[in-house]
Amino acid sequence: MSKLSNLIPPDEQVSFWSGVLDPESNLDLISVPPEDLWREKRAGLVVIECPQEIPCNPCHTSCPTGAIKVEPLTAIPKVNYDLCTGCTICVSKCPGLACFVIDKTPADYSIVKLPYEMYPVPKVGEVVDCLDRTGKPVVEGEVLNVTEPSRDGTKVIWVKVPKGFEMTVRAIKVKGGE
Amino acid sequence: MTMSKSPAEIFGYSFPDIRETQLLIVGGGPAGLSAALQALKLGLKVTLVESGLELGGQLVKQTHKFFGSSLERAGTRGFRIAQELIKELTPFKGSGQLEVYLSTTAIAVYPERIVLLSQLSGKVFPIKPKAMIIATGAQERMLPFPNNDLPGIYGAGGIQTLMNQYGVKPGKRALIVGAGNIGLIVAYQLLQAGVEVIAILEAMDRIGGWWVHAAKVRRYGVPILLKHTISRAIGKEKVEGAVIAEITPDGLKDKYQVECDLIGISVGLTPTVDLLRQANVKMKYVAFMGGFVPLRDREMRTSQSWIWVAGDSAGIEEASTAMIEGQIASTSVAKWLGYISEEEAKREIDQLWARLGYLREAEVSSKVRKGLEEVLVTWGG
Amino acid sequence: MWLEEHPILDFSSKRPKLVKFYFEGKEMWGYEGLPIAASLHANGIKVYRYSTRLNRPRGFFCAIGKCSSCFMVVDGVPNVRTCITPLREGMRIERQRGLGKIDLNLIQGEAGSDDNV
Ligand SMILES: Cc1cc2nc3c(=O)[nH]c(=O)nc-3n(C[C@H](O)[C@H](O)[C@H](O)COP(=O)(O)OP(=O)(O)OC[C@H]3O[C@@H](n4cnc5c(N)ncnc54)[C@H](O)[C@@H]3O)c2cc1C
Ligand code: SF4
Ligand code: SF4
Ligand code: FES
């Protein structure tokens, strides 16, 4: 028998049904803000990557402005972007960790506000690795803020990313950890 | 089918004083706990037995926030839901209305409506309820492959118990077999506990669990290999590695050999129905529901008029639906024992069914809906 | 290894007291009240017994008292389900070899035994 490889390449299988979204071709399945509004909205707007009909609605019930609708319970969430204030409550409440708030208003960078339930928690000012949807580190970013909107253990990390990385960065990794 | 022997036949003597209770609930998971709450609210006297060291069933091991509707506490972490349910039970403790036995397993059911309880201490005693709700949950399936019995190869549920309930790091490098919801969630929980996850293997050409659960682990760099499986485990005294094979039209093709000290198997659950079998309840094999499940009417009553079922032991589903089924069963028991009127019971059960329908509407629940068609009956007379 | 740092869970309330116990005569420490198997695993012990027929090593599997994979000899008593039996100070725990003495639970056929190998 030929020698077996003992390393599984991380991109062995990158496909929708192995859990990786293609932001280009799967665009119709996710909620992305309209560009003009997005560029102006202070604090940012929500991006929801929840492309499958499942019986779930905490994003809807937790949103204080009624911007998200999941009706019926099994529908894919729909966002009314005029109502979204970028408060990140849904980011912390969604059990699928599928909500992200992205602020494009700074002139030379953007801020991705993403859910985080790992250890250790980065400090404000720390530079972390920013990971894409397959866990590949794509760029470094400075942590601007760490909040816990629902006080239930899910942190929301505000990380600074270069322009153009808003729809790529979906997780962070603290440096020096394993 | 063989009838269980009576206690007198087994022990050679009958028990002098048999404890009596109105409603015996076997299993303290979400189904059993909500059944207990509902029954207590309706005024019944309840005895709840749980074989584990604490109440909560599957819930106590779940660190993730639950899906479902906010009405059924979605958005709250599993172990917190358990804490909330247990807290709601406390006012009834000491009122004489509720008895809870932990570390106590119901091991046998006799036609005289006697149930034998076995305690960890070695004590065995009978109890005679007027009605019984079986909410014993589910058991994990095992996967046949060479060396699958090596220490370090655990059921996904076993890993969760060790890690999330008792706080033991189960290993350093893990391989997960099965990309259903449980496999995906366990992989995420392993990452939270600082365990490296090499890969999740899935025999089908797509993940079986919900997409969002897969995305959660993918973005931390865990590959999910579709059409792959484990072809054997490596190790002498405990697991040291595994060979991963691709599933091709010509059979299994070995592809990778990886080092790992932990293999988590999550290839599905099957309802725990031993007690129902002993009680000669009518059962049917329904693949969509995880195996043999009891026939039941709309009120969760089985073919034995004093036995009801709820939760995963009635068919593998969700905590949200398990809780509602528990409430339905207790409402029906209360009606049978005369604690509420026919009309009140009907109104309540109709409402609970509406919530079940709402939860089961999704495409991902289509299997459950099909399964139900096969087991939902009306008992004559 | 015990988990100390966890992003969501706090184990301190479940670990009231560290106690001494003996595994095959060796002194070890574990948490009183948690299952024996948890403390053994945290001490790096993964083999709990050797199977009846082929003498294969067994660890725990189901962790909820249903599979009989974790049977050990505790204070001289065989067939103790260490995954659901709480640890007490001074317990003497031994790996089980073979069947041990049959107990009532086994006669009742309650455990789905995985011992057919
Ligand atoms: C990893 C994972 C993730 C999940 N995520 C979700 C989710 O997001 N949303 C959701 O709604 N559901 C979820 N579920 C499903 C949910 O946990 C189960 O459907 C639910 O726990 C079933 O409840 P139950 O009360 O029927 O059974 P269980 O929770 O299994 O409880 C059964 C109890 O009965 C006890 N028992 C068994 N036999 C006996 C006996 N003979 N005597 C005494 N006691 C006995 C057991 O010890 C156990 O405590 C998840 C499950 C898993 C494993
Ligand atoms: S960010 Fe706030 S306002 Fe916007 S959708 Fe989420 S919860 Fe609603
Ligand atoms: S809460 Fe999250 S997972 Fe649930 S429907 Fe909303 S976006 Fe999807
Ligand atoms: S591990 Fe299954 S009975 Fe203990």
PDB file of C-alpha atoms and ligand atoms in Angstrom, chain B residues 26-32 49-52 56-58 62 64 66-67 104-106 135-138 160 182 185 275 310-313 317-320 322, chain C residues 66, ligand 1:
ATOM      1  CA  VAL B  26     -38.813   7.974  34.488  1.00  0.00           C
ATOM      2  CA  GLY B  27     -36.019  10.234  33.231  1.00  0.00           C
ATOM      3  CA  GLY B  28     -35.118  13.759  34.306  1.00  0.00           C
ATOM      4  CA  GLY B  29     -34.245  15.316  30.938  1.00  0.00           C
ATOM      5  CA  PRO B  30     -36.223  18.176  29.395  1.00  0.00           C
ATOM      6  CA  ALA B  31     -39.165  15.874  28.632  1.00  0.00           C
ATOM      7  CA  GLY B  32     -39.344  14.464  32.169  1.00  0.00           C
ATOM      8  CA  VAL B  49     -36.517   9.134  39.011  1.00  0.00           C
ATOM      9  CA  GLU B  50     -33.261   9.863  37.231  1.00  0.00           C
ATOM     10  CA  SER B  51     -30.368   7.455  36.894  1.00  0.00           C
ATOM     11  CA  GLY B  52     -27.738  10.198  36.656  1.00  0.00           C
ATOM     12  CA  GLY B  56     -31.305  17.773  33.160  1.00  0.00           C
ATOM     13  CA  GLY B  57     -30.541  14.873  30.800  1.00  0.00           C
ATOM     14  CA  GLN B  58     -28.797  15.961  27.610  1.00  0.00           C
ATOM     15  CA  GLN B  62     -24.835  21.575  26.174  1.00  0.00           C
ATOM     16  CA  HIS B  64     -24.364  26.182  23.098  1.00  0.00           C
ATOM     17  CA  PHE B  66     -30.451  26.328  21.808  1.00  0.00           C
ATOM     18  CA  PHE B  67     -32.321  26.678  18.581  1.00  0.00           C
ATOM     19  CA  THR B 104     -31.960   5.789  40.673  1.00  0.00           C
ATOM     20  CA  THR B 105     -32.720   3.684  37.633  1.00  0.00           C
ATOM     21  CA  ALA B 106     -36.047   2.148  36.737  1.00  0.00           C
ATOM     22  CA  ALA B 135     -38.944   9.949  29.254  1.00  0.00           C
ATOM     23  CA  THR B 136     -35.745   7.939  29.123  1.00  0.00           C
ATOM     24  CA  GLY B 137     -34.206   9.781  26.162  1.00  0.00           C
ATOM     25  CA  ALA B 138     -31.833   8.153  23.716  1.00  0.00           C
ATOM     26  CA  GLN B 160     -19.679  15.957  26.387  1.00  0.00           C
ATOM     27  CA  ILE B 182     -24.235  16.394  17.493  1.00  0.00           C
ATOM     28  CA  ILE B 185     -21.568  20.725  18.115  1.00  0.00           C
ATOM     29  CA  LEU B 275     -38.835  -0.301  29.739  1.00  0.00           C
ATOM     30  CA  ALA B 310     -42.358  11.881  25.844  1.00  0.00           C
ATOM     31  CA  GLY B 311     -39.158  13.174  24.315  1.00  0.00           C
ATOM     32  CA  ASP B 312     -36.414  11.273  22.549  1.00  0.00           C
ATOM     33  CA  SER B 313     -37.631   7.894  23.842  1.00  0.00           C
ATOM     34  CA  GLU B 317     -36.092  14.976  18.002  1.00  0.00           C
ATOM     35  CA  GLU B 318     -35.298  18.178  19.892  1.00  0.00           C
ATOM     36  CA  ALA B 319     -35.376  19.467  23.442  1.00  0.00           C
ATOM     37  CA  SER B 320     -38.010  21.994  22.422  1.00  0.00           C
ATOM     38  CA  ALA B 322     -39.487  17.017  24.111  1.00  0.00           C
TER      39      ALA B 322
ATOM     40  CA  LYS C  66     -25.737   2.253  30.119  1.00  0.00           C
TER      41      LYS C  66
HETATM   42  C1  LIG D   1     -25.000  17.799  21.046  1.00  0.00           C
HETATM   43  C2  LIG D   1     -26.501  17.992  21.122  1.00  0.00           C
HETATM   44  C3  LIG D   1     -27.041  19.220  20.735  1.00  0.00           C
HETATM   45  C4  LIG D   1     -28.405  19.453  20.791  1.00  0.00           C
HETATM   46  N1  LIG D   1     -28.895  20.689  20.419  1.00  0.00           N
HETATM   47  C5  LIG D   1     -30.229  20.958  20.534  1.00  0.00           C
HETATM   48  C6  LIG D   1     -30.750  22.267  20.228  1.00  0.00           C
HETATM   49  O1  LIG D   1     -30.014  23.198  19.829  1.00  0.00           O
HETATM   50  N2  LIG D   1     -32.095  22.473  20.375  1.00  0.00           N
HETATM   51  C7  LIG D   1     -32.914  21.487  20.805  1.00  0.00           C
HETATM   52  O2  LIG D   1     -34.118  21.741  20.949  1.00  0.00           O
HETATM   53  N3  LIG D   1     -32.449  20.234  21.074  1.00  0.00           N
HETATM   54  C8  LIG D   1     -31.121  19.947  20.952  1.00  0.00           C
HETATM   55  N4  LIG D   1     -30.629  18.689  21.242  1.00  0.00           N
HETATM   56  C9  LIG D   1     -31.568  17.602  21.508  1.00  0.00           C
HETATM   57  C10 LIG D   1     -32.004  17.528  22.922  1.00  0.00           C
HETATM   58  O3  LIG D   1     -30.911  17.617  23.817  1.00  0.00           O
HETATM   59  C11 LIG D   1     -32.751  16.229  23.131  1.00  0.00           C
HETATM   60  O4  LIG D   1     -33.695  16.060  22.122  1.00  0.00           O
HETATM   61  C12 LIG D   1     -33.468  16.263  24.451  1.00  0.00           C
HETATM   62  O5  LIG D   1     -32.526  16.320  25.500  1.00  0.00           O
HETATM   63  C13 LIG D   1     -34.387  15.070  24.655  1.00  0.00           C
HETATM   64  O6  LIG D   1     -34.944  15.145  25.937  1.00  0.00           O
HETATM   65  P1  LIG D   1     -35.396  13.882  26.740  1.00  0.00           P
HETATM   66  O7  LIG D   1     -35.851  14.403  28.060  1.00  0.00           O
HETATM   67  O8  LIG D   1     -36.315  13.095  25.926  1.00  0.00           O
HETATM   68  O9  LIG D   1     -34.099  12.978  26.901  1.00  0.00           O
HETATM   69  P2  LIG D   1     -32.717  13.195  27.662  1.00  0.00           P
HETATM   70  O10 LIG D   1     -32.336  14.609  27.706  1.00  0.00           O
HETATM   71  O11 LIG D   1     -31.788  12.239  27.038  1.00  0.00           O
HETATM   72  O12 LIG D   1     -33.022  12.726  29.149  1.00  0.00           O
HETATM   73  C14 LIG D   1     -33.351  11.398  29.484  1.00  0.00           C
HETATM   74  C15 LIG D   1     -32.986  11.172  30.922  1.00  0.00           C
HETATM   75  O13 LIG D   1     -33.514   9.936  31.350  1.00  0.00           O
HETATM   76  C16 LIG D   1     -32.597   9.290  32.193  1.00  0.00           C
HETATM   77  N5  LIG D   1     -32.896   7.855  32.168  1.00  0.00           N
HETATM   78  C17 LIG D   1     -32.807   7.020  31.092  1.00  0.00           C
HETATM   79  N6  LIG D   1     -33.192   5.778  31.416  1.00  0.00           N
HETATM   80  C18 LIG D   1     -33.552   5.827  32.726  1.00  0.00           C
HETATM   81  C19 LIG D   1     -34.061   4.849  33.638  1.00  0.00           C
HETATM   82  N7  LIG D   1     -34.289   3.593  33.264  1.00  0.00           N
HETATM   83  N8  LIG D   1     -34.310   5.236  34.920  1.00  0.00           N
HETATM   84  C20 LIG D   1     -34.080   6.520  35.314  1.00  0.00           C
HETATM   85  N9  LIG D   1     -33.637   7.480  34.485  1.00  0.00           N
HETATM   86  C21 LIG D   1     -33.364   7.139  33.209  1.00  0.00           C
HETATM   87  C22 LIG D   1     -31.267   9.649  31.602  1.00  0.00           C
HETATM   88  O14 LIG D   1     -30.240   9.537  32.551  1.00  0.00           O
HETATM   89  C23 LIG D   1     -31.499  11.081  31.158  1.00  0.00           C
HETATM   90  O15 LIG D   1     -31.142  12.014  32.158  1.00  0.00           O
HETATM   91  C24 LIG D   1     -29.262  18.416  21.230  1.00  0.00           C
HETATM   92  C25 LIG D   1     -28.737  17.181  21.614  1.00  0.00           C
HETATM   93  C26 LIG D   1     -27.369  16.955  21.582  1.00  0.00           C
HETATM   94  C27 LIG D   1     -26.826  15.626  22.039  1.00  0.00           C
END
